[in-house]
Tab-separated table of C-alpha atoms and ligand atoms in Angstrom:
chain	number	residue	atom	x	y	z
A	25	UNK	CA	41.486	-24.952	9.715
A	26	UNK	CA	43.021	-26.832	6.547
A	27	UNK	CA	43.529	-24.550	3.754
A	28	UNK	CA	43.314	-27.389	1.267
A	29	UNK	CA	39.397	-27.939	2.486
A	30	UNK	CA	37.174	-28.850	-0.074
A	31	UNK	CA	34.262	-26.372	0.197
A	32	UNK	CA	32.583	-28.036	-3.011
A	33	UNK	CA	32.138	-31.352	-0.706
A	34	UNK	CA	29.523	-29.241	1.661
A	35	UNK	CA	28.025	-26.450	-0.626
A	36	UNK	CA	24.467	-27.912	-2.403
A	37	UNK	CA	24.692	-28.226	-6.094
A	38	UNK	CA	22.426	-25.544	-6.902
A	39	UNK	CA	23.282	-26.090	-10.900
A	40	UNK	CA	19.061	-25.549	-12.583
A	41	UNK	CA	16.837	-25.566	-9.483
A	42	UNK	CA	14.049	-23.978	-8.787
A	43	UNK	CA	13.455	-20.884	-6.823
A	44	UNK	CA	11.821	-22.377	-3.714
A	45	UNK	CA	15.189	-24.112	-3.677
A	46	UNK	CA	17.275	-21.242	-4.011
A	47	UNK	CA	15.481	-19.396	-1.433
A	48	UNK	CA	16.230	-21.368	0.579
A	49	UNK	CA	19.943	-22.975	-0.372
A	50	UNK	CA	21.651	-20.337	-2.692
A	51	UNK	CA	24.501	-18.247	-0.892
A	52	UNK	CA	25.306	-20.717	1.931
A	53	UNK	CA	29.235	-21.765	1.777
A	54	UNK	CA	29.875	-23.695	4.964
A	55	UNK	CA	32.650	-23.707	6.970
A	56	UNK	CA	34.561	-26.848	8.004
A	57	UNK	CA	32.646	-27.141	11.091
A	58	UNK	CA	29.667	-28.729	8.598
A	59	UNK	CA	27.064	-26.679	9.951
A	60	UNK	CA	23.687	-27.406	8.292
A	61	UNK	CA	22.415	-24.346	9.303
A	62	UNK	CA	23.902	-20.467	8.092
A	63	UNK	CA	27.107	-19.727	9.805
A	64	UNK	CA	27.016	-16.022	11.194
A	65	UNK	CA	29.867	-13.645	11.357
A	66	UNK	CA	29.431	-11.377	14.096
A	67	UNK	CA	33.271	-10.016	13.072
A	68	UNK	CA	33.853	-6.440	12.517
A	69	UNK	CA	37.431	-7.379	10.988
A	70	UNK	CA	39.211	-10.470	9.827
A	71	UNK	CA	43.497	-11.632	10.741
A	72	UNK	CA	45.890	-12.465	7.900
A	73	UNK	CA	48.195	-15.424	7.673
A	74	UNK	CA	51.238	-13.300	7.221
A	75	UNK	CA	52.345	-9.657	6.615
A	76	UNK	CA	52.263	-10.557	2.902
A	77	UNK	CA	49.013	-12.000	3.041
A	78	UNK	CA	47.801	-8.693	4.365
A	79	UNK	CA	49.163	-6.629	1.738
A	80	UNK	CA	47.902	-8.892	-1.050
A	81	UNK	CA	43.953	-8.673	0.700
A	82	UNK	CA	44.418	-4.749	1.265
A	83	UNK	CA	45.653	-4.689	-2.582
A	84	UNK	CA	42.932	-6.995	-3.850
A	85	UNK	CA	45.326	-9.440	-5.350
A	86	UNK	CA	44.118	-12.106	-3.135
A	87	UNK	CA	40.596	-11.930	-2.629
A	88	UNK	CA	39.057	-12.436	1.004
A	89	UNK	CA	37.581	-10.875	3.709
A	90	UNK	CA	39.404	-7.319	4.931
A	91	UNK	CA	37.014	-5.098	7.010
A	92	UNK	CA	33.083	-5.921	7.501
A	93	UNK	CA	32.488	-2.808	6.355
A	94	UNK	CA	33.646	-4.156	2.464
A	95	UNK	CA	32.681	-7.703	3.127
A	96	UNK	CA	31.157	-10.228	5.530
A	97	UNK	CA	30.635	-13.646	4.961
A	98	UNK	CA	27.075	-13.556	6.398
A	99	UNK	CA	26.210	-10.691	4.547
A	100	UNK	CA	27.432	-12.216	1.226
A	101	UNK	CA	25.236	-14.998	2.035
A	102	UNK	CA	22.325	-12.907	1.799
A	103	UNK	CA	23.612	-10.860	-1.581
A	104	UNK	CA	24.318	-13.808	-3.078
A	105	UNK	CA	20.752	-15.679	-2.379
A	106	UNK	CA	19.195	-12.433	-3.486
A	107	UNK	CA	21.080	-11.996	-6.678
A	108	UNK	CA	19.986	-15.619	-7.218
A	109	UNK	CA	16.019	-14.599	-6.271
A	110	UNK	CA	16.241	-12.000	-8.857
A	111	UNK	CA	18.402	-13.205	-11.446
A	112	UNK	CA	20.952	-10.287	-11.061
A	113	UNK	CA	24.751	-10.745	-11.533
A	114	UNK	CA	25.239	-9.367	-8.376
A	115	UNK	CA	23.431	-7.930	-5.332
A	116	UNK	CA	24.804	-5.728	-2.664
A	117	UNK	CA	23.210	-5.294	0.959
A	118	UNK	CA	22.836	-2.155	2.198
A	119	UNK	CA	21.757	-0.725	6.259
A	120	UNK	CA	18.126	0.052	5.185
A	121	UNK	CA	15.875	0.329	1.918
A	122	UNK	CA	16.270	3.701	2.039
A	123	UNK	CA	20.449	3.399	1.574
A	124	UNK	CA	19.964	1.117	-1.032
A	125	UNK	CA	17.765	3.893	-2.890
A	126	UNK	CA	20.589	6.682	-1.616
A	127	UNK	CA	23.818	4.322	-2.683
A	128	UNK	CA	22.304	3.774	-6.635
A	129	UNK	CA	21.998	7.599	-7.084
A	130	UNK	CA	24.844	8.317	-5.343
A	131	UNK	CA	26.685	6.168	-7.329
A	132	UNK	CA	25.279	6.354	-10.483
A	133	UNK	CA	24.192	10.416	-11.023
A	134	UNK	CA	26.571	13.502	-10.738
A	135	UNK	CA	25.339	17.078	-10.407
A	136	UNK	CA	23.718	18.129	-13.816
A	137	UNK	CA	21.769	14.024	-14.219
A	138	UNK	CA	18.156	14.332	-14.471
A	139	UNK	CA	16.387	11.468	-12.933
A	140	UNK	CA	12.263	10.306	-13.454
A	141	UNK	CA	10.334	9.343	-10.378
A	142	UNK	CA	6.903	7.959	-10.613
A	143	UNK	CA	4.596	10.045	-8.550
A	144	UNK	CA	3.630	7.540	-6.139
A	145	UNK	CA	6.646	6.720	-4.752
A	146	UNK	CA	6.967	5.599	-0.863
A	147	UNK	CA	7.179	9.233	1.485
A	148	UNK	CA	11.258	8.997	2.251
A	149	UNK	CA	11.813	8.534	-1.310
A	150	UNK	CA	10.503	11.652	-2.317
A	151	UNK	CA	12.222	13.528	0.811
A	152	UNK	CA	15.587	12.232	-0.287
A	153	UNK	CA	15.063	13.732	-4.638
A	154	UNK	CA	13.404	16.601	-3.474
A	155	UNK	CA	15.920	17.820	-0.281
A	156	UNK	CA	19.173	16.370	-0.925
A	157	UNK	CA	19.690	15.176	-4.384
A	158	UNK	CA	18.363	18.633	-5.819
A	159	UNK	CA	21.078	20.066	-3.489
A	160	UNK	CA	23.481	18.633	-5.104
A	161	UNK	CA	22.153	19.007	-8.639
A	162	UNK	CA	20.377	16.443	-9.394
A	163	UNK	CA	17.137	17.376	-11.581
A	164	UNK	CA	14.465	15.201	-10.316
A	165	UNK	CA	10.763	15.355	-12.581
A	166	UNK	CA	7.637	12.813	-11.392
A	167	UNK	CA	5.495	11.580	-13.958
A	168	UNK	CA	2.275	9.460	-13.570
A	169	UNK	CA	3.150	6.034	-12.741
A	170	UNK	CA	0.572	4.066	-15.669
A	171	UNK	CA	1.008	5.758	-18.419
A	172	UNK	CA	3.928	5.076	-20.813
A	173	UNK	CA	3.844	8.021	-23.528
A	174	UNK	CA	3.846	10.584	-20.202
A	175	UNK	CA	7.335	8.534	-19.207
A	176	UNK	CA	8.624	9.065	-23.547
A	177	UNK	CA	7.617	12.582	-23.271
A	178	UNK	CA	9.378	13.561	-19.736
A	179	UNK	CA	12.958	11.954	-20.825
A	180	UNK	CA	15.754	14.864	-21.717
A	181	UNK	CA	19.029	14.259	-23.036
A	182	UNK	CA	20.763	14.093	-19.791
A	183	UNK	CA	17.746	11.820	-17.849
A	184	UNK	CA	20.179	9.259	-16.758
A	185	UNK	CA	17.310	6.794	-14.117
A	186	UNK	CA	13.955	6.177	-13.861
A	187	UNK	CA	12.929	5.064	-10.688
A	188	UNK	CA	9.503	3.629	-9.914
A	189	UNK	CA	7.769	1.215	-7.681
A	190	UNK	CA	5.034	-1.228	-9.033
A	191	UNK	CA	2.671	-1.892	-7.937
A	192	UNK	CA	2.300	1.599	-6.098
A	193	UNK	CA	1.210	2.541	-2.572
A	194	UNK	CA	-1.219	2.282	-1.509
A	195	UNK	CA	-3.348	2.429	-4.711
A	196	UNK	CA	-2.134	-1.124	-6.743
A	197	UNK	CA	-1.209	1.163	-9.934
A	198	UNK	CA	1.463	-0.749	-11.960
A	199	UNK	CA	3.197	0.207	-15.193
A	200	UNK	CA	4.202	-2.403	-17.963
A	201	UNK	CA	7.550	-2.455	-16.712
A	202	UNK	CA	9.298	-4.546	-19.707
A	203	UNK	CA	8.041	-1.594	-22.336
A	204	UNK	CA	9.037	1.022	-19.688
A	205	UNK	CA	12.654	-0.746	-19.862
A	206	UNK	CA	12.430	-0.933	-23.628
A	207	UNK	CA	11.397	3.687	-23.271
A	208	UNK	CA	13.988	4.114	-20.898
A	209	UNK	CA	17.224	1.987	-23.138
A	210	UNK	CA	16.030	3.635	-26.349
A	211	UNK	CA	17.150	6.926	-24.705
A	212	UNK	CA	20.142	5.807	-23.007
A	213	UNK	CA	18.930	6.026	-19.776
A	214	UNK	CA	18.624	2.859	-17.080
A	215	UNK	CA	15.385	1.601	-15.197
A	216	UNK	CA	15.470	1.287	-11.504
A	217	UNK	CA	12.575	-0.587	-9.561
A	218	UNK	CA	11.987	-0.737	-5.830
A	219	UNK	CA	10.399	-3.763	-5.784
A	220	UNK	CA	9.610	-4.325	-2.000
A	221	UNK	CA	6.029	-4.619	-2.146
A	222	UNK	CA	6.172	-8.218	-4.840
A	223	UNK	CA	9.633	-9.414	-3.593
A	224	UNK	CA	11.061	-11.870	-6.079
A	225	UNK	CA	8.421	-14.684	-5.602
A	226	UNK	CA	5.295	-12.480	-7.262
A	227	UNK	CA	7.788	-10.667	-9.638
A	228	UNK	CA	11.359	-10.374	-11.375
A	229	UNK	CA	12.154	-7.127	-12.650
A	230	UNK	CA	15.394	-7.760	-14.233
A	231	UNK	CA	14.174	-10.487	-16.051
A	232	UNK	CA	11.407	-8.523	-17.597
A	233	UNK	CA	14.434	-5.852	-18.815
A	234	UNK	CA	14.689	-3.177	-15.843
A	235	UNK	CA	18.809	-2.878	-14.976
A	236	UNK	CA	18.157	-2.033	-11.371
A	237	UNK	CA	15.882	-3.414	-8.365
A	238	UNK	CA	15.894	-2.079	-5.041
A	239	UNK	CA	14.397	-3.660	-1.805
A	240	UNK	CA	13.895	-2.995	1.407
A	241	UNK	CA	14.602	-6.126	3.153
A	242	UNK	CA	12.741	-4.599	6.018
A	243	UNK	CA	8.925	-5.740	4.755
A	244	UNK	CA	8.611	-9.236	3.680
A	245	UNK	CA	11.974	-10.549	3.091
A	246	UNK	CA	12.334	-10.263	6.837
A	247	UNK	CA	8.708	-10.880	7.147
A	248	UNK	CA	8.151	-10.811	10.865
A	249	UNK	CA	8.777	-7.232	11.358
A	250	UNK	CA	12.222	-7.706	13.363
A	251	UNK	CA	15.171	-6.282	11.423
A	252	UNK	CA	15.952	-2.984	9.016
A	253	UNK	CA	17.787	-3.657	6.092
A	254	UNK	CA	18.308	-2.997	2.264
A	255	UNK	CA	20.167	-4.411	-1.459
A	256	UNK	CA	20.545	-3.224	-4.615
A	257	UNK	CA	20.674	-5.812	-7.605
A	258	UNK	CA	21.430	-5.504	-10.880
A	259	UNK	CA	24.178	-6.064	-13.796
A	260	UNK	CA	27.875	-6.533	-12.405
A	261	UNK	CA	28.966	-2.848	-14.562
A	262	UNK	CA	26.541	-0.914	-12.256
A	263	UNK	CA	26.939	-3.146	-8.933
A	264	UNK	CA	30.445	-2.261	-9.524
A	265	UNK	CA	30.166	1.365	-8.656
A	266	UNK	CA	27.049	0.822	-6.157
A	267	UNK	CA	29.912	-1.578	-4.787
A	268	UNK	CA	32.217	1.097	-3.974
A	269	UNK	CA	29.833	3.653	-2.965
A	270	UNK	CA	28.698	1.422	-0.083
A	271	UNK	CA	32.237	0.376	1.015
A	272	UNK	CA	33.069	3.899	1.373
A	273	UNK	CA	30.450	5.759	2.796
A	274	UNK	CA	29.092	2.963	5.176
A	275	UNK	CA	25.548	2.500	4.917
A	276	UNK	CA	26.415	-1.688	5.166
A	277	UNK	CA	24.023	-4.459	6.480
A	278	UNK	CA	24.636	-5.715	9.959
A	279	UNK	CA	25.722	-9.565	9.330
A	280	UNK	CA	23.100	-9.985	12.480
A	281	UNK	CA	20.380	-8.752	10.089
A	282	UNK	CA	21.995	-10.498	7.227
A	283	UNK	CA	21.293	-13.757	9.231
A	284	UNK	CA	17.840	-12.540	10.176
A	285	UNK	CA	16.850	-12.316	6.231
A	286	UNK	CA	18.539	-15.345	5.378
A	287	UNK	CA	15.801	-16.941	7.282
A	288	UNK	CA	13.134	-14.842	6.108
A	289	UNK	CA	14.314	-15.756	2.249
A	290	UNK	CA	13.994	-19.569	3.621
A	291	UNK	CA	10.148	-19.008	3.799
A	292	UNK	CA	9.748	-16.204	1.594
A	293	UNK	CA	7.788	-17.328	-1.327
A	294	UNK	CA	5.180	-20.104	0.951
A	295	UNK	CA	4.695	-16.626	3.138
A	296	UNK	CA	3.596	-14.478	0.078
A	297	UNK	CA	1.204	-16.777	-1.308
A	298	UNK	CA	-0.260	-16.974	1.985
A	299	UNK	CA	-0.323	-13.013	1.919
A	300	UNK	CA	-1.865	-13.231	-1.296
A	301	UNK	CA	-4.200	-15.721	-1.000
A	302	UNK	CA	-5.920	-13.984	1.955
A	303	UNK	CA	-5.564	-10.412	0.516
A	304	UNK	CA	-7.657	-11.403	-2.594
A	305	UNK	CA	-9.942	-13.324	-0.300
A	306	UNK	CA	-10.734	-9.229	1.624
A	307	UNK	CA	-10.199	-7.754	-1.299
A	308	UNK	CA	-13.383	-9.924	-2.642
A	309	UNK	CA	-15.365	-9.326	0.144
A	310	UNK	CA	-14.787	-5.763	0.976
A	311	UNK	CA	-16.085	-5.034	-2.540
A	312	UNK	CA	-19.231	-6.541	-1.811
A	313	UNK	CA	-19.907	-4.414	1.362
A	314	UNK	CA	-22.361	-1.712	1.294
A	315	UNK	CA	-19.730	0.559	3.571
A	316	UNK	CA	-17.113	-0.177	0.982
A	317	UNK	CA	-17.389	2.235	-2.075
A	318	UNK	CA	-14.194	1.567	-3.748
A	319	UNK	CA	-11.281	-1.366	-3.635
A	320	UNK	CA	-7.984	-1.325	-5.625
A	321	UNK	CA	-6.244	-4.449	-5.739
A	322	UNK	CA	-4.539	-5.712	-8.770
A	323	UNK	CA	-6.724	-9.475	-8.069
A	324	UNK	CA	-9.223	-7.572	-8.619
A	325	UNK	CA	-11.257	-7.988	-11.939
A	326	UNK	CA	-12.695	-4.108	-11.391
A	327	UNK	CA	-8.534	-3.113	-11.460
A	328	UNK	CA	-8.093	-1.387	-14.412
A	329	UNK	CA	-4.332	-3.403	-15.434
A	330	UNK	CA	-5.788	-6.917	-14.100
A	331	UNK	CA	-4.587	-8.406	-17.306
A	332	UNK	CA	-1.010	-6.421	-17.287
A	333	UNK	CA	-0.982	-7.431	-13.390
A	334	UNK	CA	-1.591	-11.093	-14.523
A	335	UNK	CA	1.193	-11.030	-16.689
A	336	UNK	CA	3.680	-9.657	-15.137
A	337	UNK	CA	3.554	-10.120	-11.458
A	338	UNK	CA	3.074	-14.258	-10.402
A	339	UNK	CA	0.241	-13.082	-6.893
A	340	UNK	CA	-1.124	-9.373	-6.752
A	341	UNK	CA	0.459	-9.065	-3.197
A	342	UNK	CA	-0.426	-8.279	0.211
A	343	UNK	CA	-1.588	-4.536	0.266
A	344	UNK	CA	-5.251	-4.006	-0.187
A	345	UNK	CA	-7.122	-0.483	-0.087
A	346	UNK	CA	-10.079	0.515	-0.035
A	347	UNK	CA	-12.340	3.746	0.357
A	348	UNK	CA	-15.412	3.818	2.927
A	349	UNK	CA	-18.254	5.893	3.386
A	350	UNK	CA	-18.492	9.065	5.421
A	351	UNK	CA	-14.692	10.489	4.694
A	352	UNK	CA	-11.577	10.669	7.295
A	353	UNK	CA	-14.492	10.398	10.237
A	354	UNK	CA	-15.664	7.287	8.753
A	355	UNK	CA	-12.380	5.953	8.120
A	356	UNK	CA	-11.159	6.674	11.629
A	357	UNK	CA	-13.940	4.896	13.128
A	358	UNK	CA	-13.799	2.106	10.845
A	359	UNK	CA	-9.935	1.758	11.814
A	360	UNK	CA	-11.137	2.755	15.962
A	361	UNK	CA	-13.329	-0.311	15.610
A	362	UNK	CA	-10.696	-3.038	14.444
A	363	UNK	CA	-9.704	-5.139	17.663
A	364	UNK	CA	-7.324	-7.967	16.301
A	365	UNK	CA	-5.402	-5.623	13.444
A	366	UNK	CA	-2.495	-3.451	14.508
A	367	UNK	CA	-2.555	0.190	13.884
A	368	UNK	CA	0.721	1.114	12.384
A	369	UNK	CA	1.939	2.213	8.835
A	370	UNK	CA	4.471	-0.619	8.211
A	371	UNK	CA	3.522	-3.445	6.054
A	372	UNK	CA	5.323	-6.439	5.068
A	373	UNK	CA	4.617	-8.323	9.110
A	374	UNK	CA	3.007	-11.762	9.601
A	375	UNK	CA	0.938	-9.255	11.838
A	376	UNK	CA	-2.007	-7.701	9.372
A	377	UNK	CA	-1.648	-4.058	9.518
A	378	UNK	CA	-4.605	-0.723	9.203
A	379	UNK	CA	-3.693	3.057	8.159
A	380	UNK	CA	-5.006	5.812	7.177
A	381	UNK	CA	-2.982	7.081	4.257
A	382	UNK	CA	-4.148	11.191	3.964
A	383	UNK	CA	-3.479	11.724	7.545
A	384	UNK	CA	-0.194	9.034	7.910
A	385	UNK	CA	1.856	8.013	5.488
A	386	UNK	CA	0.895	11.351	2.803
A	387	UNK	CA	-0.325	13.722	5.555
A	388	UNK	CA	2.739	15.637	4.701
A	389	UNK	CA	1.402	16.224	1.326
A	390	UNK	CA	-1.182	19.957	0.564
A	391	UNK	CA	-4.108	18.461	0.057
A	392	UNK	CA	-4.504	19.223	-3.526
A	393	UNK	CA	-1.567	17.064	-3.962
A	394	UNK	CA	-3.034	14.077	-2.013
A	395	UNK	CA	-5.833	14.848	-4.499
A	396	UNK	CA	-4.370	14.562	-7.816
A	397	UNK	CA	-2.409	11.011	-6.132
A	398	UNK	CA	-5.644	10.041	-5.597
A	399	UNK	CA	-5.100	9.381	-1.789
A	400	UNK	CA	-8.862	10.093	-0.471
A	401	UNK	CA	-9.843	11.000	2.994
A	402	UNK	CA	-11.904	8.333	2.565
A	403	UNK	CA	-8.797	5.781	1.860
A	404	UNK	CA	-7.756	2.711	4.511
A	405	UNK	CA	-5.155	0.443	3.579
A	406	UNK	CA	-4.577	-3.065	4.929
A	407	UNK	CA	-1.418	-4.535	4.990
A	408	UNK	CA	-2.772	-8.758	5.114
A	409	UNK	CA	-0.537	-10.812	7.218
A	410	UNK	CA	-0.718	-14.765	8.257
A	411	UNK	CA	-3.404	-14.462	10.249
A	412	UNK	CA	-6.355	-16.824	9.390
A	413	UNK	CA	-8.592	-15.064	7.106
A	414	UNK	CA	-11.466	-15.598	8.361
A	415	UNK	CA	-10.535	-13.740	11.837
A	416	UNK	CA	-9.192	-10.319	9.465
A	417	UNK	CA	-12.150	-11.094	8.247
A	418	UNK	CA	-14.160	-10.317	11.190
A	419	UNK	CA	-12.148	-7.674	12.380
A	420	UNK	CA	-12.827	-5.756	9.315
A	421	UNK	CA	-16.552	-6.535	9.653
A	422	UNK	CA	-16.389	-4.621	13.173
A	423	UNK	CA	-15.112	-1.647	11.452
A	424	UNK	CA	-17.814	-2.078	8.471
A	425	UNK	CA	-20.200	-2.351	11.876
A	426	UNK	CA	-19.095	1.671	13.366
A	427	UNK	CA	-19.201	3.354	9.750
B	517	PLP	C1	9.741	0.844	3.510
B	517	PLP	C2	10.019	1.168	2.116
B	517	PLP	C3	11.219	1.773	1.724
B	517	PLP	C4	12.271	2.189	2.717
B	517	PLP	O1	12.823	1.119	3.379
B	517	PLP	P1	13.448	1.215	4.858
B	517	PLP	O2	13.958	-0.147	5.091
B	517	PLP	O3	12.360	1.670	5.755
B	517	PLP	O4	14.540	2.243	4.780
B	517	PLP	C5	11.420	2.003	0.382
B	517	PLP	N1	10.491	1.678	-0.538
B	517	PLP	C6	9.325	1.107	-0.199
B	517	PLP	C7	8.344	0.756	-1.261
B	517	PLP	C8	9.041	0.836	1.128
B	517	PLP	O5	7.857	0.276	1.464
């Protein structure tokens, strides 16, 4: 391998394109094989030229690869096509959504930090503030995801993040998220956003002022329901210190799954306005059923934040629920009846997805809780995948049939 090699002859010009091109270009530096497809470095650890080579890598004078648990070409890649998707300085990939969530608190908050959840936050979330962060310290309050003067009010001097996800599960609430940036600065605090269920095709946190966006890779960046996998994104002062976290406690991507999302980012945003296009297709005819007696979508002229929806998110995404008659029995026979549909909890598949939130994904919860979330018995959320519509279509009409 020449050393004098002229990466700049191989690597695309990405200077001012678009994001479909990005998705599917940004990140890839080829090697001097010229392979037109993404190189992938199944290497746990990397040789040096010399001993003095070594000790300049190991010192950081040099920069380069050292261990896979710091970096990985393959994995880089993928941070760098994400921090490009989301217009972040820098993006780190972490083992699973959930360590991306666990390596910004970790490496952001210190025993006696206060941090603001909104309430409807994805199960594990919650688990991890409320039985390990406490342990350590860490106040954690929740406060209604909509409403902006409840987020003002519930800020104390030492709140240091607020963490929410918008749109929420598996009700579509969202919460102006540029004014919610503008509450949390004005009290020196940062803004964190998991923003797994709009990816960066339907919507850019960062841009709209939020310091911090979480994914798990997991749902639709992988997209076919294959691989686990997380990143964090943000400014380079914070991605520093998520940086270090990560290369010292070890909850890294596998450069397999790094691979696996590379492709999924290839097809990401012609996948979620497919997703979209047939959600708010159901989510138009499910509120015309007589079995249906409620549907929240964010499409959805009857949502209460259509207009904030249409501004700030570019598709109202994939999840669609929606509340039948004759409670948890008819719900369960609705979801019994569905032949084509898989019966699982996870979302973000090519495969279209049923659940039944109150006894799945928030049976954990009393049920007074699951009452003030709003999460009926009643409640069945679809996850729409690239099926054609017209077949979901039908499949819901056999559970409409058994109500
Ligand atoms: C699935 C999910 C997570 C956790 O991601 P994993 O990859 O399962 O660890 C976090 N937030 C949201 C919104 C999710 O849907």
């Amino acid at each position: 391998m020449s050393q004098d090699w002229d990466a700049g002859r191989l690597d695309s010009d990405l200077e001012g394109v678009a994001f479909d091109t990005l998705a599917v270009r940004a990140g890839q530096h080829r090697t001097p094989e010229g392979e037109h497809g993404d190189a992938m470095f199944l290497t746990s650890s990397y040789v040096f030229r010399t001993a003095a080579d070594a000790a300049a890598r190991f010192s950081g004078e040099v920069a380069g690869n050292v261990y896979s648990r710091y970096t990985n070409p393959t994995v880089r890649a993928f941070e760098e096509r994400i921090a490009a998707l989301e217009g972040a300085e820098q993006a780190v990939a972490t083992a699973t959504g959930m360590a991306a969530i666990l390596s910004v608190v970790m490496s952001l908050c210190s025993a006696g930090d206060h941090i603001l959840v909104s309430r409807s936050v994805f199960g594990s979330t919650i688990s991890l503030f409320e039985k390990y962060f406490k342990r350590f310290g860490v106040e954690v309050d929740y406060v209604p995801l909509a409403e902006l003067s409840g987020w003002d009010a519930a800020i104390k001097p030492n709140t240091r993040l607020l963490f929410v996800e918008s749109p929420s599960n598996p009700l579509a609430e969202l919460v102006d998220i540029a004014a919610l940036a503008e509450i949390a600065h004005a009290k020196g605090a940062l803004l964190v956003v998991d923003n797994c269920f709009c990816t960066p095709a339907l919507q850019q946190p960062l841009k709209l002022g939020a310091d911090i966006v979480v994914h798990s890779a997991t749902k639709f960046i992988d997209g076919q329901g294959r691989c686990m996998g997380g990143v964090v994104a943000g400014r380079s002062a914070q991605m520093k210190e998520v940086v270090g976290f990560l290369r010292t406690a070890g909850p890294t991507l596998s450069p397999f799954n790094a691979w696996i999302f590379l492709k999924g980012l290839e097809t990401l945003n012609l996948r979620m306005r497919a997703h979209c296009a047939s959600a708010l297709a159901l989510a138009q005819w499910l509120e015309q059923q007589d079995g249906v007696e409620k549907v929240h979508y964010a499409g959805l002229e009857s949502h209460p934040q259509y207009e904030l929806a249409q501004r700030q998110q570019r598709g109202f995404g994939a999840v669609v629920s929606f509340e039948v008659k004759g409670g948890k029995e008819g719900a369960w026979r609705f979801i019994d009846a569905t032949r084509l549909i898989s019966i699982t909890a996870n979302l973000g598949d090519s495969k279209t997805t049923i659940t039944h939130p109150a006894t799945t994904s928030h049976g954990r919860l009393a049920p007074q809780e699951r009452e003030a979330a709003g999460i009926r018995d009643s409640l069945i959320r679809i996850a729409v995948g690239l099926e054609d519509v017209g077949d979901l279509q039908a499949d819901l009409a056999r559970g409409l049939a058994a109500l």
